[in-house]
mmCIF file of C-alpha atoms in Angstrom:
data_model
loop_
_atom_site.group_PDB
_atom_site.id
_atom_site.type_symbol
_atom_site.label_atom_id
_atom_site.label_comp_id
_atom_site.label_asym_id
_atom_site.label_seq_id
_atom_site.Cartn_x
_atom_site.Cartn_y
_atom_site.Cartn_z
ATOM 1 C CA MET I 1 93.345 118.145 126.616
ATOM 2 C CA ARG I 2 96.072 116.586 128.617
ATOM 3 C CA TYR I 3 95.180 114.480 131.698
ATOM 4 C CA SER I 4 97.564 113.807 134.600
ATOM 5 C CA GLN I 5 99.331 110.471 135.090
ATOM 6 C CA ASP I 6 97.596 109.888 138.080
ATOM 7 C CA LEU I 7 94.165 110.385 136.650
ATOM 8 C CA ARG I 8 95.023 108.127 133.739
ATOM 9 C CA LYS I 9 96.351 105.396 136.371
ATOM 10 C CA ARG I 10 92.945 105.561 138.244
ATOM 11 C CA VAL I 11 90.728 105.213 135.079
ATOM 12 C CA LEU I 12 92.995 102.234 133.940
ATOM 13 C CA ASP I 13 92.789 100.670 137.252
ATOM 14 C CA PHE I 14 89.138 101.142 137.505
ATOM 15 C CA ILE I 15 88.671 99.199 134.200
ATOM 16 C CA ALA I 16 91.119 96.623 134.901
ATOM 17 C CA THR I 17 89.155 95.566 137.998
ATOM 18 C CA GLY I 18 86.021 95.058 136.110
ATOM 19 C CA GLY I 19 84.645 98.586 135.786
ATOM 20 C CA SER I 20 82.972 99.602 132.509
ATOM 21 C CA LYS I 21 84.564 101.966 130.173
ATOM 22 C CA ALA I 22 81.339 104.088 130.259
ATOM 23 C CA GLU I 23 81.007 103.970 133.992
ATOM 24 C CA ALA I 24 84.861 105.242 134.178
ATOM 25 C CA SER I 25 83.853 108.023 131.782
ATOM 26 C CA ARG I 26 81.083 109.168 133.978
ATOM 27 C CA ARG I 27 82.773 108.708 137.160
ATOM 28 C CA PHE I 28 86.062 110.331 136.222
ATOM 29 C CA GLN I 29 84.720 112.908 133.670
ATOM 30 C CA VAL I 30 86.897 111.890 130.728
ATOM 31 C CA SER I 31 85.448 111.077 127.419
ATOM 32 C CA ARG I 32 85.122 107.442 126.271
ATOM 33 C CA ARG I 33 87.392 108.203 123.310
ATOM 34 C CA CYS I 34 90.167 109.309 125.441
ATOM 35 C CA ILE I 35 89.817 105.926 127.382
ATOM 36 C CA TYR I 36 89.668 103.851 124.231
ATOM 37 C CA ASN I 37 93.017 105.921 123.233
ATOM 38 C CA TRP I 38 94.822 105.148 126.418
ATOM 39 C CA LEU I 39 93.730 101.230 126.176
ATOM 40 C CA ASP I 40 95.086 101.039 122.634
ATOM 41 C CA ALA I 41 98.240 102.914 123.342
ATOM 42 C CA ALA I 42 101.713 101.192 123.854
ATOM 43 C CA ASP I 43 102.437 103.364 126.857
ATOM 44 C CA PRO I 44 99.232 105.177 128.070
ATOM 45 C CA PHE I 45 101.196 107.298 130.533
ATOM 46 C CA SER I 46 103.544 109.015 127.912
ATOM 47 C CA TYR I 47 102.569 112.236 126.152
ATOM 48 C CA GLU I 48 103.262 113.163 122.412
ATOM 49 C CA LYS I 49 103.194 117.010 121.616
ATOM 50 C CA PRO I 50 100.592 117.615 118.978
ATOM 51 C CA GLY I 51 101.859 119.131 115.921
ATOM 52 C CA PRO I 52 103.472 118.248 112.508
ATOM 53 C CA ARG I 53 104.977 114.726 112.625
ATOM 54 C CA LYS I 54 106.516 114.600 109.220
ATOM 55 C CA PRO I 55 108.915 117.003 107.424
ATOM 56 C CA TYR I 56 107.558 119.210 104.622
ATOM 57 C CA ARG I 57 107.265 116.748 101.504
ATOM 58 C CA LEU I 58 107.274 119.048 98.825
ATOM 59 C CA ASP I 59 110.657 120.510 97.489
ATOM 60 C CA PRO I 60 110.096 124.121 96.409
ATOM 61 C CA GLU I 61 113.059 123.517 93.761
ATOM 62 C CA ALA I 62 111.452 120.584 92.285
ATOM 63 C CA LEU I 63 108.018 122.206 92.034
ATOM 64 C CA ALA I 64 109.695 125.248 90.339
ATOM 65 C CA GLU I 65 111.447 122.981 87.753
ATOM 66 C CA HIS I 66 108.228 121.024 87.144
ATOM 67 C CA VAL I 67 106.397 124.124 86.561
ATOM 68 C CA LYS I 68 108.914 125.250 84.027
ATOM 69 C CA GLU I 69 108.893 121.858 82.255
ATOM 70 C CA PHE I 70 104.900 121.570 82.165
ATOM 71 C CA PRO I 71 103.508 124.927 82.279
ATOM 72 C CA ASP I 72 99.955 123.850 81.380
ATOM 73 C CA SER I 73 99.686 121.129 84.181
ATOM 74 C CA THR I 74 96.905 121.446 86.583
ATOM 75 C CA GLN I 75 97.384 121.517 90.399
ATOM 76 C CA LYS I 76 95.600 118.086 90.260
ATOM 77 C CA GLU I 77 98.190 116.797 87.966
ATOM 78 C CA ARG I 78 101.033 117.937 89.933
ATOM 79 C CA ALA I 79 99.799 116.563 93.234
ATOM 80 C CA ALA I 80 99.525 113.324 91.619
ATOM 81 C CA HIS I 81 103.112 113.651 90.208
ATOM 82 C CA PHE I 82 104.594 114.461 93.695
ATOM 83 C CA GLY I 83 102.324 112.324 95.530
ATOM 84 C CA VAL I 84 100.950 115.126 97.794
ATOM 85 C CA SER I 85 97.516 116.773 98.185
ATOM 86 C CA GLN I 86 96.188 119.356 95.749
ATOM 87 C CA ARG I 87 96.089 121.856 98.774
ATOM 88 C CA CYS I 88 99.921 121.214 99.251
ATOM 89 C CA ILE I 89 100.568 122.057 95.537
ATOM 90 C CA CYS I 90 98.570 125.385 96.092
ATOM 91 C CA TYR I 91 100.657 126.417 98.911
ATOM 92 C CA GLY I 92 103.931 125.289 97.303
ATOM 93 C CA LEU I 93 102.897 127.533 94.338
ATOM 94 C CA LYS I 94 102.195 130.235 96.559
ATOM 95 C CA LYS I 95 105.437 129.877 98.381
ATOM 96 C CA ILE I 96 107.592 130.043 94.844
ATOM 97 C CA GLY I 97 105.613 132.839 93.795
ATOM 98 C CA CYS I 98 103.895 131.284 90.869
ATOM 99 C CA THR I 99 100.394 132.815 90.287
ATOM 100 C CA ARG I 100 97.239 131.329 88.715
ATOM 101 C CA LYS I 101 97.330 131.202 84.941
ATOM 102 C CA LYS I 102 95.315 133.907 83.386
ATOM 103 C CA ARG I 103 93.857 133.330 79.952
ATOM 104 C CA LEU I 104 92.461 135.784 77.706
ATOM 105 C CA SER I 105 88.700 135.481 77.116
ATOM 106 C CA PRO I 106 87.042 136.718 74.067
ATOM 107 C CA THR I 107 84.784 139.614 75.054
ATOM 108 C CA ARG I 108 81.209 139.788 73.982
ATOM 109 C CA ASN I 109 81.828 142.442 71.451
ATOM 110 C CA ASN I 110 84.156 140.229 69.627
ATOM 111 C CA VAL I 111 82.068 137.098 69.645
ATOM 112 C CA LEU I 112 79.498 136.849 66.810
#
């Protein structure tokens, strides 16, 4: 939740004049975590829009080439190779249209 600059200023002034963070939290109805974040921030009156902060790290062409070179690699191995999470590899494989590897398993009738 975004708080107004006026409220932030009043809370920080209250703490600067000797008030406790817990009392400021109760008095101004702001969470203590929020107050700690404001105190730790370089500019507590600025606001950063939430959302992705980094560009997409996985190159689809590089992933497609890696799949062609190493078709038997697991998602975990691919994630270690590219330095991303396993979930990122899952999304990347889905994006390039690579489905899960399907192996033929012997049926019960064929196994003795």
